[in-house]
Amino acid sequence: MSDFVGVSEILKSSRRLLVTSHESPDGDALGSMLGLGLSLEPEGKEVEYYNASGVPPHLDFLPYRGRVKSVLNEIPGSFDATIILDCTDIGRVGEEFLTELETGRMGRTVIIDHHSTRVPSADMHVLFPCAAATGIIVFSLIKYLELEITSDIATSLYTAIVSDTGSFSYENTGPEALRVAAELIERGASPSYISEAIYQREPISKIKLLGLALPTIELSEGGDVASITVDGTMFERTSSGRADTEGFVNIPRSIKGVKVAVLFREVSSSDNEGKWKISLRSKGEVNVAAVAEKLGGGGHERAAGCSIRGSIEHAKENLFDLLREELGWKV
Ligand code: 5GP
Ligand code: MN
């Protein structure tokens, strides 16, 4: 709790706040943003919500999602403080934010996060790497500040926890995540409504994209590493976008014996050389955050990501070399 003293002083002394998170937000990023912001508004705080990628379709049920703006320029004026949630690296908020940061209008910056990779880039950091979701840290902060948890806030924070625990199935699912979730249900979150909203409203384009991606599944010789690949032509053929690859990495991960699952997703690059966004998931002992960090990315021990420039062959070779090293040490 002592970790909340500094941030609570900043929140109390601020009149106008910006809450934000990383690009391509997941349920934890947006749920934490909305949960924190909505709890502060009844205190007379003017809160603006910003995410460079906006709200993806599978999260377009979140309360007050219409408040989330994706262009900073459309939010005039200056802020006393900016709270960055679920994002340790300030650069991941996006290019526009970095540019605006230099003007000084963002005020003091506070990072609230549960990622283990620390990049000391804000004025203040509230880091709890053991928390299963940033939403759990926000829940504790709201309690610390003695603010009310309305059903909208409960829905936002429950979404955050469900998203980051894989519906209470990953290793980070423990008594704390379940206790906080139970209290959020008591305060109005509906588990069936939220799960259906997140997982049972897939666009047909996503299922078609999956159909094209499935044949790309590859298993390493020893069966430790499985990968799936989505390239630009697959997006074009199915009229789908990057949000449609959400959850694809869980397919190689579900294969028996696999220790590390990988999703290679092609992203547009200015130089035509190719760029691959990589999602890593660990089902065993391998610390995939350590591997991602070596490639300039980061994340958690069991879920991490990074990017590699160049051809898919180059990306695979680069990543698999590092994974082999990591697997060699561990098994
Ligand atoms: P995902 O594979 O779902 O995009 O990301 C898994 C985890 O890794 C998330 O916690 C995410 O924040 C983190 N992550 C993904 N890509 C990057 C990256 O390029 N840099 C950093 N620092 N973290 C990443
Ligand atoms: Mn998170």
XYZ file of C-alpha atoms and ligand atoms in Angstrom:
356
model
C 0.000 0.000 0.000
C 2.883 2.349 0.703
C 3.468 2.227 -3.031
C 0.208 4.142 -3.493
C 1.210 7.184 -1.423
C 2.927 9.029 -4.260
C 0.354 8.276 -6.937
C -2.547 9.142 -4.621
C -0.936 12.522 -3.904
C -0.643 13.195 -7.625
C -4.248 12.116 -8.259
C -5.604 14.192 -5.380
C -3.753 17.335 -6.377
C -4.679 17.041 -10.079
C -7.767 18.609 -11.592
C -7.411 17.408 -15.169
C -6.093 13.942 -15.966
C -5.326 11.895 -19.050
C -5.498 8.113 -18.747
C -3.900 6.031 -21.451
C -2.286 2.695 -22.252
C -0.357 0.823 -24.942
C -1.313 0.667 -28.605
C -3.350 -2.358 -29.729
C -4.956 -2.422 -26.297
C -6.173 -5.641 -24.712
C -8.901 -5.982 -22.109
C -6.496 -5.209 -19.277
C -5.292 -2.005 -20.919
C -8.744 -0.562 -21.712
C -10.480 -2.029 -18.650
C -7.853 -0.505 -16.362
C -8.035 2.870 -18.119
C -11.822 3.071 -17.852
C -11.925 1.579 -14.349
C -9.492 4.130 -12.956
C -10.866 7.121 -14.862
C -14.498 6.397 -14.005
C -13.638 6.083 -10.310
C -12.005 9.529 -10.293
C -14.712 11.480 -12.136
C -17.187 11.592 -9.199
C -14.353 13.217 -7.226
C -14.610 16.215 -9.527
C -11.665 15.249 -11.710
C -11.868 15.998 -15.398
C -10.677 12.809 -17.067
C -9.842 12.256 -20.727
C -9.257 8.777 -22.141
C -6.759 8.154 -24.933
C -5.581 5.093 -26.800
C -3.715 5.436 -30.083
C -5.483 2.367 -31.548
C -8.948 3.189 -30.235
C -11.268 0.423 -29.014
C -11.028 -2.944 -30.853
C -14.320 -4.651 -31.828
C -14.112 -7.389 -29.177
C -13.980 -4.709 -26.459
C -16.649 -2.437 -27.860
C -19.049 -3.463 -25.080
C -17.031 -1.719 -22.343
C -18.927 1.028 -20.484
C -18.064 4.533 -21.679
C -15.854 3.191 -24.524
C -17.147 6.149 -26.570
C -15.078 8.391 -24.313
C -11.835 6.806 -25.558
C -10.255 9.048 -28.192
C -7.589 7.835 -30.595
C -6.194 11.201 -31.668
C -4.495 13.276 -28.981
C -4.803 16.399 -31.063
C -8.562 16.190 -30.607
C -8.101 16.570 -26.842
C -7.016 20.172 -26.385
C -5.539 21.815 -23.312
C -3.037 20.652 -20.772
C -3.167 18.005 -18.058
C -1.938 18.035 -14.491
C -0.975 14.378 -14.844
C -1.069 11.485 -17.308
C -1.620 7.976 -15.968
C -0.235 5.247 -18.225
C -1.713 1.830 -17.501
C -0.544 -1.700 -18.358
C 2.480 -0.326 -20.182
C 5.962 -0.082 -18.727
C 7.546 1.402 -21.808
C 6.203 4.889 -22.486
C 7.095 4.478 -26.169
C 4.333 1.883 -26.554
C 1.689 4.562 -25.931
C 2.448 5.671 -29.498
C 4.244 8.191 -31.671
C 1.734 11.004 -31.188
C 1.986 10.758 -27.430
C 5.792 10.907 -27.525
C 5.622 14.038 -29.653
C 3.034 15.697 -27.397
C 5.011 14.722 -24.310
C 7.748 17.085 -25.413
C 5.358 20.033 -25.349
C 4.921 19.545 -21.600
C 1.124 19.551 -21.788
C 0.825 15.999 -20.481
C 1.840 17.047 -16.965
C 3.489 14.576 -14.636
C 3.573 11.027 -15.928
C 2.773 7.977 -13.802
C 3.084 4.386 -14.978
C 0.887 1.807 -13.228
C 1.752 -1.669 -14.456
C 2.337 -5.338 -13.736
C 4.950 -6.071 -16.390
C 8.292 -7.305 -15.164
C 10.404 -5.403 -17.654
C 11.214 -2.052 -16.149
C 11.983 0.830 -18.423
C 12.209 3.874 -16.154
C 10.571 6.306 -18.518
C 7.906 8.156 -16.486
C 8.105 10.555 -13.529
C 6.670 7.906 -11.205
C 6.281 4.127 -11.416
C 3.798 1.967 -9.536
C 4.872 -1.545 -10.465
C 3.469 -4.785 -9.080
C 4.849 -7.568 -11.317
C 3.078 -10.169 -9.164
C -0.382 -8.810 -9.923
C -2.198 -10.982 -12.472
C -3.560 -7.882 -14.214
C -3.124 -4.126 -14.072
C -6.867 -4.128 -13.288
C -6.065 -5.694 -9.918
C -3.624 -2.873 -9.096
C -6.289 -0.343 -10.118
C -8.826 -2.135 -7.895
C -6.419 -1.890 -4.921
C -5.709 1.770 -5.689
C -9.438 2.591 -5.814
C -9.832 0.874 -2.430
C -6.838 2.757 -1.050
C -8.386 6.035 -2.219
C -11.735 4.931 -0.706
C -13.585 5.551 -3.968
C -16.800 3.852 -5.011
C -16.781 0.842 -7.355
C -19.885 1.216 -9.518
C -21.133 -1.591 -11.768
C -19.481 0.124 -14.780
C -16.151 0.161 -12.971
C -16.684 -3.452 -11.885
C -17.354 -4.463 -15.522
C -14.202 -2.672 -16.699
C -11.946 -4.221 -14.051
C -13.459 -7.716 -14.373
C -12.766 -7.509 -18.137
C -9.166 -6.601 -17.310
C -8.728 -9.655 -15.085
C -10.530 -12.131 -17.371
C -8.378 -10.970 -20.294
C -5.020 -11.300 -18.573
C -5.716 -14.580 -16.766
C -7.119 -16.311 -19.877
C -10.504 -16.560 -18.161
C -8.859 -17.642 -14.918
C -6.818 -20.415 -16.518
C -3.203 -19.177 -16.681
C -0.555 -19.577 -14.012
C -1.203 -16.058 -12.739
C -4.664 -17.151 -11.589
C -4.510 -17.273 -7.811
C -6.535 -16.413 -4.722
C -6.067 -12.665 -5.244
C -7.378 -12.647 -8.829
C -10.356 -14.777 -7.812
C -11.113 -12.733 -4.677
C -10.997 -9.450 -6.569
C -13.140 -10.965 -9.346
C -15.664 -12.190 -6.763
C -15.952 -8.723 -5.283
C -16.360 -7.193 -8.743
C -19.226 -9.622 -9.424
C -20.824 -8.519 -6.152
C -20.511 -4.956 -7.391
C -22.276 -5.643 -10.660
C -19.904 -7.327 -13.147
C -21.577 -10.166 -15.057
C -19.121 -13.000 -15.923
C -21.363 -14.544 -18.598
C -22.117 -11.202 -20.278
C -18.437 -10.200 -20.301
C -17.161 -13.585 -21.532
C -19.726 -13.713 -24.297
C -18.918 -10.128 -25.284
C -15.173 -10.800 -25.484
C -15.064 -14.337 -26.883
C -18.336 -15.122 -28.639
C -18.687 -12.239 -31.101
C -15.971 -13.087 -33.607
C -16.267 -11.580 -37.095
C -16.361 -14.124 -39.922
C -13.223 -12.444 -41.346
C -11.292 -13.658 -38.302
C -12.413 -17.269 -38.739
C -11.460 -17.098 -42.442
C -8.068 -15.658 -41.498
C -7.590 -18.518 -39.067
C -8.410 -20.924 -41.898
C -5.511 -19.502 -43.932
C -3.148 -19.420 -40.962
C -3.722 -22.971 -39.679
C -1.706 -24.684 -42.475
C 1.331 -22.582 -41.470
C 1.612 -24.311 -38.097
C 5.107 -25.699 -37.643
C 6.511 -27.824 -34.864
C 10.223 -27.842 -34.014
C 12.104 -31.119 -34.328
C 11.879 -31.938 -30.660
C 8.298 -30.678 -30.423
C 9.201 -27.919 -27.947
C 8.336 -24.916 -30.092
C 5.247 -24.445 -32.277
C 4.539 -21.447 -34.458
C 1.731 -20.023 -36.576
C 2.206 -17.298 -39.183
C -0.103 -14.632 -40.577
C 1.266 -12.623 -43.501
C -0.019 -9.516 -45.262
C -1.639 -11.431 -48.133
C -3.793 -13.394 -45.669
C -5.085 -10.138 -44.200
C -5.865 -8.886 -47.696
C -7.614 -12.066 -48.852
C -9.919 -12.114 -45.828
C -10.384 -8.337 -45.417
C -9.188 -8.689 -41.856
C -6.853 -6.681 -39.653
C -4.363 -7.131 -36.858
C -7.059 -7.319 -34.162
C -8.310 -10.476 -35.892
C -5.185 -12.411 -34.828
C -6.137 -12.047 -31.166
C -5.903 -15.500 -29.559
C -4.229 -17.217 -32.556
C -1.101 -17.945 -30.500
C -3.247 -20.147 -28.255
C -3.568 -22.685 -31.076
C 0.119 -23.708 -31.294
C 0.166 -23.388 -27.519
C -2.561 -26.017 -27.203
C -0.423 -28.737 -28.866
C 0.709 -31.514 -26.543
C 4.323 -31.199 -25.432
C 4.798 -27.642 -26.682
C 6.778 -25.448 -24.315
C 6.822 -22.230 -26.312
C 4.193 -21.036 -28.776
C 4.856 -18.287 -31.310
C 2.674 -16.126 -33.539
C 4.400 -14.280 -36.394
C 2.203 -11.452 -37.679
C 3.330 -9.308 -40.605
C 3.022 -5.597 -40.024
C 3.480 -2.921 -42.636
C 6.967 -1.496 -42.814
C 7.981 1.739 -44.455
C 11.033 0.243 -46.186
C 9.257 -2.754 -47.826
C 11.728 -5.074 -46.113
C 9.058 -6.673 -43.984
C 8.437 -6.465 -40.290
C 7.084 -9.175 -38.018
C 5.293 -8.673 -34.746
C 5.929 -11.689 -32.570
C 3.753 -13.002 -29.749
C 5.346 -15.519 -27.406
C 3.628 -17.798 -24.909
C 5.323 -20.209 -22.520
C 3.657 -23.336 -21.229
C 6.672 -24.579 -19.342
C 9.743 -23.204 -17.671
C 10.923 -20.893 -20.422
C 10.972 -17.203 -19.576
C 9.734 -15.716 -22.847
C 10.054 -12.138 -21.522
C 13.826 -12.682 -21.359
C 13.829 -13.819 -25.005
C 11.626 -10.897 -26.093
C 13.871 -8.431 -24.252
C 16.890 -9.660 -26.209
C 14.981 -8.643 -29.337
C 14.008 -5.239 -28.011
C 10.573 -6.239 -26.695
C 9.289 -7.344 -23.331
C 6.296 -8.633 -21.406
C 5.756 -11.286 -18.761
C 7.604 -14.545 -18.124
C 4.821 -16.488 -19.815
C 3.445 -13.968 -22.327
C 5.707 -11.566 -24.161
C 6.258 -9.917 -27.503
C 8.716 -8.131 -29.766
C 9.254 -7.154 -33.391
C 11.842 -8.271 -35.956
C 12.558 -6.544 -39.267
C 13.276 -8.473 -42.462
C 11.962 -11.592 -44.149
C 9.987 -14.278 -42.316
C 12.948 -16.647 -42.716
C 15.190 -14.103 -41.010
C 12.654 -13.526 -38.228
C 12.287 -17.255 -37.590
C 16.013 -17.909 -37.597
C 16.656 -15.030 -35.227
C 13.967 -16.031 -32.769
C 14.505 -19.798 -32.916
C 18.242 -19.378 -32.238
C 17.418 -17.524 -29.029
C 14.710 -20.010 -28.057
C 17.059 -22.934 -28.575
C 19.531 -21.264 -26.216
C 16.810 -20.688 -23.640
C 15.451 -24.228 -23.969
C 18.982 -25.622 -23.772
C 19.493 -23.985 -20.397
C 16.181 -25.089 -19.018
C 15.836 -28.722 -20.140
P 0.692 -10.016 -27.019
O 1.413 -11.182 -27.558
O -0.647 -10.405 -26.465
O 0.636 -8.860 -27.964
O 1.547 -9.498 -25.781
C 1.880 -10.338 -24.714
C 2.547 -9.534 -23.638
O 3.789 -9.032 -24.098
C 1.744 -8.311 -23.207
O 1.892 -8.183 -21.826
C 2.390 -7.173 -23.940
O 2.278 -5.991 -23.233
C 3.840 -7.627 -24.064
N 4.414 -7.168 -25.327
C 4.016 -7.525 -26.575
N 4.765 -6.930 -27.508
C 5.664 -6.166 -26.845
C 6.715 -5.274 -27.278
O 6.990 -5.088 -28.462
N 7.417 -4.661 -26.280
C 7.141 -4.867 -24.956
N 7.878 -4.208 -24.049
N 6.186 -5.684 -24.537
C 5.440 -6.326 -25.452
Mn -1.898 -6.549 -18.502
